[in-house]
mmCIF file with all atom_site columns, C-alpha atoms in Angstrom:
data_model
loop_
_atom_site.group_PDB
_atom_site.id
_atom_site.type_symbol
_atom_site.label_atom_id
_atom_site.label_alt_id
_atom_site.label_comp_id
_atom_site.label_asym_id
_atom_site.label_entity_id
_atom_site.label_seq_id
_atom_site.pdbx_PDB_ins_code
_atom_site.Cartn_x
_atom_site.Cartn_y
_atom_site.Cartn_z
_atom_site.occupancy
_atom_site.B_iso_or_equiv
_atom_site.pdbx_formal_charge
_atom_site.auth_seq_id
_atom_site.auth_comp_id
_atom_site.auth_asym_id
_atom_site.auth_atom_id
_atom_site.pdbx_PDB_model_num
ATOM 1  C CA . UNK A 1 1  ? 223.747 1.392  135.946 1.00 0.00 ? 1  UNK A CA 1
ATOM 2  C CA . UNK A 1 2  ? 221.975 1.011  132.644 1.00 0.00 ? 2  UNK A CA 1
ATOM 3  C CA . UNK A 1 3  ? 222.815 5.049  131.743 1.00 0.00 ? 3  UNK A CA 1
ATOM 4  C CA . UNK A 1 4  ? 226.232 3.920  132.558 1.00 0.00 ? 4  UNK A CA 1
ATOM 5  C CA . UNK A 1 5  ? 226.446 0.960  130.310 1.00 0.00 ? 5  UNK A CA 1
ATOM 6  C CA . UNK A 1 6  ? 224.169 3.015  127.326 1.00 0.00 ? 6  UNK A CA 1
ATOM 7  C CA . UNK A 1 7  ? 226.641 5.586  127.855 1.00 0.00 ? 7  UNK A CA 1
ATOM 8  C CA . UNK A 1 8  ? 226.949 7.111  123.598 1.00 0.00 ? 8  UNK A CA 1
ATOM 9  C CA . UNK A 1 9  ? 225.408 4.196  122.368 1.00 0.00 ? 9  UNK A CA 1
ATOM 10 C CA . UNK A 1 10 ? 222.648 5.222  119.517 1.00 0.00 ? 10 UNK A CA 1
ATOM 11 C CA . UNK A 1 11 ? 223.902 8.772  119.456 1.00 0.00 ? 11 UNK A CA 1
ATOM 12 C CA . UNK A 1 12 ? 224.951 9.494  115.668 1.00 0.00 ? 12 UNK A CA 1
ATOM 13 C CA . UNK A 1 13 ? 227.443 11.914 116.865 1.00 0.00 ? 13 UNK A CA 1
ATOM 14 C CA . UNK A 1 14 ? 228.540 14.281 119.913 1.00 0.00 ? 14 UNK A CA 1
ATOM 15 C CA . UNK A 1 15 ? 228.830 17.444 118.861 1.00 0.00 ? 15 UNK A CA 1
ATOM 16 C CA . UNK A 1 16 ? 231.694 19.611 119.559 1.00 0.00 ? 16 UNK A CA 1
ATOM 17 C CA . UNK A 1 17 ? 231.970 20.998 123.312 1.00 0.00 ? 17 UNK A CA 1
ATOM 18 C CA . UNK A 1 18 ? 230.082 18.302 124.873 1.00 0.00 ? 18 UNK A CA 1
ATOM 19 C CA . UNK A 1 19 ? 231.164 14.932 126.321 1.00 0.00 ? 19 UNK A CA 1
ATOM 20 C CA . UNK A 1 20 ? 230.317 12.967 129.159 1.00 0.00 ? 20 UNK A CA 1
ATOM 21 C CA . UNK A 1 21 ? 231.676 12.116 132.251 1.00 0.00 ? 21 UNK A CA 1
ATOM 22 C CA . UNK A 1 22 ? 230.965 7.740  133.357 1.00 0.00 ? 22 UNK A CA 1
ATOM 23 C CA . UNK A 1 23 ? 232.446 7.404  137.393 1.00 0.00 ? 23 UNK A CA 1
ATOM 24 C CA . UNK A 1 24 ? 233.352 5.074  138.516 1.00 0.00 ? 24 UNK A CA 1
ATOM 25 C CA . UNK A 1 25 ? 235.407 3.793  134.862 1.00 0.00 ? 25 UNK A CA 1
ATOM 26 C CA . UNK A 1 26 ? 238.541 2.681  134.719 1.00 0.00 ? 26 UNK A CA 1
ATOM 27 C CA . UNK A 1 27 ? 237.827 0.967  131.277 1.00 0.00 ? 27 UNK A CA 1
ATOM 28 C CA . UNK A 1 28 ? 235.238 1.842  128.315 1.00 0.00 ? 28 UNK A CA 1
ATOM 29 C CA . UNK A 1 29 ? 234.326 0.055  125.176 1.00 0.00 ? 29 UNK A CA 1
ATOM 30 C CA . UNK A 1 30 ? 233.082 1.644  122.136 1.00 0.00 ? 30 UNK A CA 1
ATOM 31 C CA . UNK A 1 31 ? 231.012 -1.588 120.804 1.00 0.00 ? 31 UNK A CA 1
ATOM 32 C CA . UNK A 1 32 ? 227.546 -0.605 118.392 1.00 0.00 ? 32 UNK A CA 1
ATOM 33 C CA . UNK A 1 33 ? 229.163 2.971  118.479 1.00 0.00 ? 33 UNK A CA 1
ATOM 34 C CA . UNK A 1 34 ? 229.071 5.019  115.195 1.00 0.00 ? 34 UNK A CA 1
ATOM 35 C CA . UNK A 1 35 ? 231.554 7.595  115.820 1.00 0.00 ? 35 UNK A CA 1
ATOM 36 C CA . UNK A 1 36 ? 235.253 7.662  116.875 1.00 0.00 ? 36 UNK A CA 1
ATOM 37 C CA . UNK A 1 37 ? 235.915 9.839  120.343 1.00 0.00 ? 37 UNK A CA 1
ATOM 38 C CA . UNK A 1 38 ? 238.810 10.651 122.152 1.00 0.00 ? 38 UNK A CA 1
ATOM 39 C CA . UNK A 1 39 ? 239.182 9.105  125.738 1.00 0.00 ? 39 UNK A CA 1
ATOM 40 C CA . UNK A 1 40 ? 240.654 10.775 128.814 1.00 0.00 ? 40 UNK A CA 1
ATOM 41 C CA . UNK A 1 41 ? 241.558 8.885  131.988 1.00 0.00 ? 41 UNK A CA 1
ATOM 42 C CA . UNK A 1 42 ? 241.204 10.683 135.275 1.00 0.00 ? 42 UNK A CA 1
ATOM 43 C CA . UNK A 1 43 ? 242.763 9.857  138.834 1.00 0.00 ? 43 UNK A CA 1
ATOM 44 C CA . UNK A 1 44 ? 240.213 10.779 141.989 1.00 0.00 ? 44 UNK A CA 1
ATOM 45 C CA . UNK A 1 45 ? 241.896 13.716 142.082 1.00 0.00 ? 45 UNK A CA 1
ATOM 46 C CA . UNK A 1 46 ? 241.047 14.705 138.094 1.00 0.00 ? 46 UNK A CA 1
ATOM 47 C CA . UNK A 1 47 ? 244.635 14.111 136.781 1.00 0.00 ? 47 UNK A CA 1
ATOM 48 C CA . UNK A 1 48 ? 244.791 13.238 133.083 1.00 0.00 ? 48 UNK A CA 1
ATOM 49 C CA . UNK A 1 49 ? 246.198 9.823  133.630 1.00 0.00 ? 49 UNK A CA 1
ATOM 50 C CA . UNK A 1 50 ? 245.579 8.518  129.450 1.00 0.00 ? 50 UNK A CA 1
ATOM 51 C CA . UNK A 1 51 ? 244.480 10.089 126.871 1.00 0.00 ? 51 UNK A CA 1
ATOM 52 C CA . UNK A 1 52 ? 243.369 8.120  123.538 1.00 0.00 ? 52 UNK A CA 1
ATOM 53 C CA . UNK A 1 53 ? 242.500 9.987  120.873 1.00 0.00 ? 53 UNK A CA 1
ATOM 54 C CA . UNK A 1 54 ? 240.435 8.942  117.863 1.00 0.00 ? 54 UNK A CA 1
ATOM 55 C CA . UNK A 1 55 ? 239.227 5.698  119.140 1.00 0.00 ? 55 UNK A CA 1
ATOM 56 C CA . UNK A 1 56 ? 236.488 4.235  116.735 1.00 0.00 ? 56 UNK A CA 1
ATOM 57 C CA . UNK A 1 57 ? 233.990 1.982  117.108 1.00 0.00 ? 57 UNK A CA 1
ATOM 58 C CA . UNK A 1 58 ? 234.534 -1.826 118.311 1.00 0.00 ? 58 UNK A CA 1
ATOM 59 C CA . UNK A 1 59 ? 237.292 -1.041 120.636 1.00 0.00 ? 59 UNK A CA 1
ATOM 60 C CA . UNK A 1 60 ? 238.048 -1.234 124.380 1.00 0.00 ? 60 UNK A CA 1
ATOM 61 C CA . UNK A 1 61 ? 240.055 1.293  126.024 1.00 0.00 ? 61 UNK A CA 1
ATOM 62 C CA . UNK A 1 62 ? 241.153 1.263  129.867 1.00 0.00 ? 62 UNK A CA 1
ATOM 63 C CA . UNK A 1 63 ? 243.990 2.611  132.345 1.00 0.00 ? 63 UNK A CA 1
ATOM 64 C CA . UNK A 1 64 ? 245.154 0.992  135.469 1.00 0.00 ? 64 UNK A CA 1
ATOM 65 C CA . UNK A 1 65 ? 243.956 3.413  138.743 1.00 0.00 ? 65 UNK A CA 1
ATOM 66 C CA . UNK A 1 66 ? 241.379 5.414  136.321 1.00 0.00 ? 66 UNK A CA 1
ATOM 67 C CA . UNK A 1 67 ? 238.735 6.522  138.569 1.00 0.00 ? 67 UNK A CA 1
ATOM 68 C CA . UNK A 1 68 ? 236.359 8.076  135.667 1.00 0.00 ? 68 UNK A CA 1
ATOM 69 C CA . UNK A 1 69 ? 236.494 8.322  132.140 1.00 0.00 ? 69 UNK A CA 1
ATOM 70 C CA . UNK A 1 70 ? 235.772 11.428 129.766 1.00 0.00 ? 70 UNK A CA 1
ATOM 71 C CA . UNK A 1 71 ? 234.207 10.712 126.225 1.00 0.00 ? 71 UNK A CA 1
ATOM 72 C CA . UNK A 1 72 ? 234.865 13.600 123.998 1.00 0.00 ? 72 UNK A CA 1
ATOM 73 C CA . UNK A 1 73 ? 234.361 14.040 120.250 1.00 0.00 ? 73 UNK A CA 1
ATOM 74 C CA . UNK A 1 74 ? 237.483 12.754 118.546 1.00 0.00 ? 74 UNK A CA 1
ATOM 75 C CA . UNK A 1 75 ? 239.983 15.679 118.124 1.00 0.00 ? 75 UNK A CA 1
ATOM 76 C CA . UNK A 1 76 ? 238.673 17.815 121.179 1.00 0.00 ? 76 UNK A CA 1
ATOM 77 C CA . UNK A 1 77 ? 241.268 16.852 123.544 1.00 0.00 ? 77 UNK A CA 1
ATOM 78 C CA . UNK A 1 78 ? 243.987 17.940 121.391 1.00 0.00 ? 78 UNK A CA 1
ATOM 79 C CA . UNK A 1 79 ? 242.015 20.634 120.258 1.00 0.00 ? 79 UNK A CA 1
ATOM 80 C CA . UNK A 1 80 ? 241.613 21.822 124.438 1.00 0.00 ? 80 UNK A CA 1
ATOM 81 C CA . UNK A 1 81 ? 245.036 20.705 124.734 1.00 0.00 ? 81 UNK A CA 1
ATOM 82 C CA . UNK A 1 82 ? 244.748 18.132 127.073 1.00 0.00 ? 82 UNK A CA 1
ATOM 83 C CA . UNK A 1 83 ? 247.296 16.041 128.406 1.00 0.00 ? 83 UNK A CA 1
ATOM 84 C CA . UNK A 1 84 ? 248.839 13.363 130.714 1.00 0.00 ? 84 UNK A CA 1
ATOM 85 C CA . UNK A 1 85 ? 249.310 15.291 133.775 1.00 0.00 ? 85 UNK A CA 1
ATOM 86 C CA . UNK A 1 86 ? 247.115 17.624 133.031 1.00 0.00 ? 86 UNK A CA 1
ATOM 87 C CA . UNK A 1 87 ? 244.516 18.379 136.301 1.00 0.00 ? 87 UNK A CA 1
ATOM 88 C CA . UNK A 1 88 ? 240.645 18.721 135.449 1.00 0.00 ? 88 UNK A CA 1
ATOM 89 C CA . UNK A 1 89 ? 237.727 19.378 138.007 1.00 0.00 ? 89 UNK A CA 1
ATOM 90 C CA . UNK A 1 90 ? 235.143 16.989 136.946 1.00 0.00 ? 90 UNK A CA 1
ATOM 91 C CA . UNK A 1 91 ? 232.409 18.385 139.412 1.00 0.00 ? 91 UNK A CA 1
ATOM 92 C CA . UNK A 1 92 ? 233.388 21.460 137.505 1.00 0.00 ? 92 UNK A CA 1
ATOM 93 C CA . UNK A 1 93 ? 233.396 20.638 133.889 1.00 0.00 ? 93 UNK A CA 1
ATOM 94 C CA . UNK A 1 94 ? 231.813 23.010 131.705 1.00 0.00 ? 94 UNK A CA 1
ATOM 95 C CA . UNK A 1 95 ? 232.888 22.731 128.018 1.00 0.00 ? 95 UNK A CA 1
ATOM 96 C CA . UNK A 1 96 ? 231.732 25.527 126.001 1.00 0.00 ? 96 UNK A CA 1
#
């Protein structure tokens, strides 16, 4: 639980092609945080539910039904193109 709750907290950045995966998270808060990073929402079944990009530091982020949450580095889901709908194997995730 307390790897959940650290989560990105004292990181100075996440670099580009990583991100992590917090399940069960239907909500996420980017409090003490020193970096913006995009936020995707996924169902049980890894459909993109929400995706907010370029959320900074102090905010709080959730979506109704989210089973897990994906912290990215702000831009990489529009860079990967990801979007509502979109379907994404979390036991699978490899971001190169």
């Amino acid at each position: 639980m307390f790897s959940r709750m650290k989560g990105l907290l004292g990181k100075r950045h996440l670099a580009t092609g990583h991100g992590l995966l917090i399940r069960p998270a239907p909500s996420v808060h980017t409090f003490f945080m020193r970096f913006p990073i995009d936020i995707v929402f996924l169902s049980r079944r890894g459909e993109v539910m929400k995706v907010s990009a370029d959320v900074g530091p102090w905010r709080v982020r959730s979506c109704r039904r989210a089973y897990a949450v994906l912290e990215l580095p702000a831009g990489e889901a529009e860079r990967r193109g990801i979007a509502m709908g979109d379907r994404i194997d979390a036991e699978a995730i490899a971001l190169p």
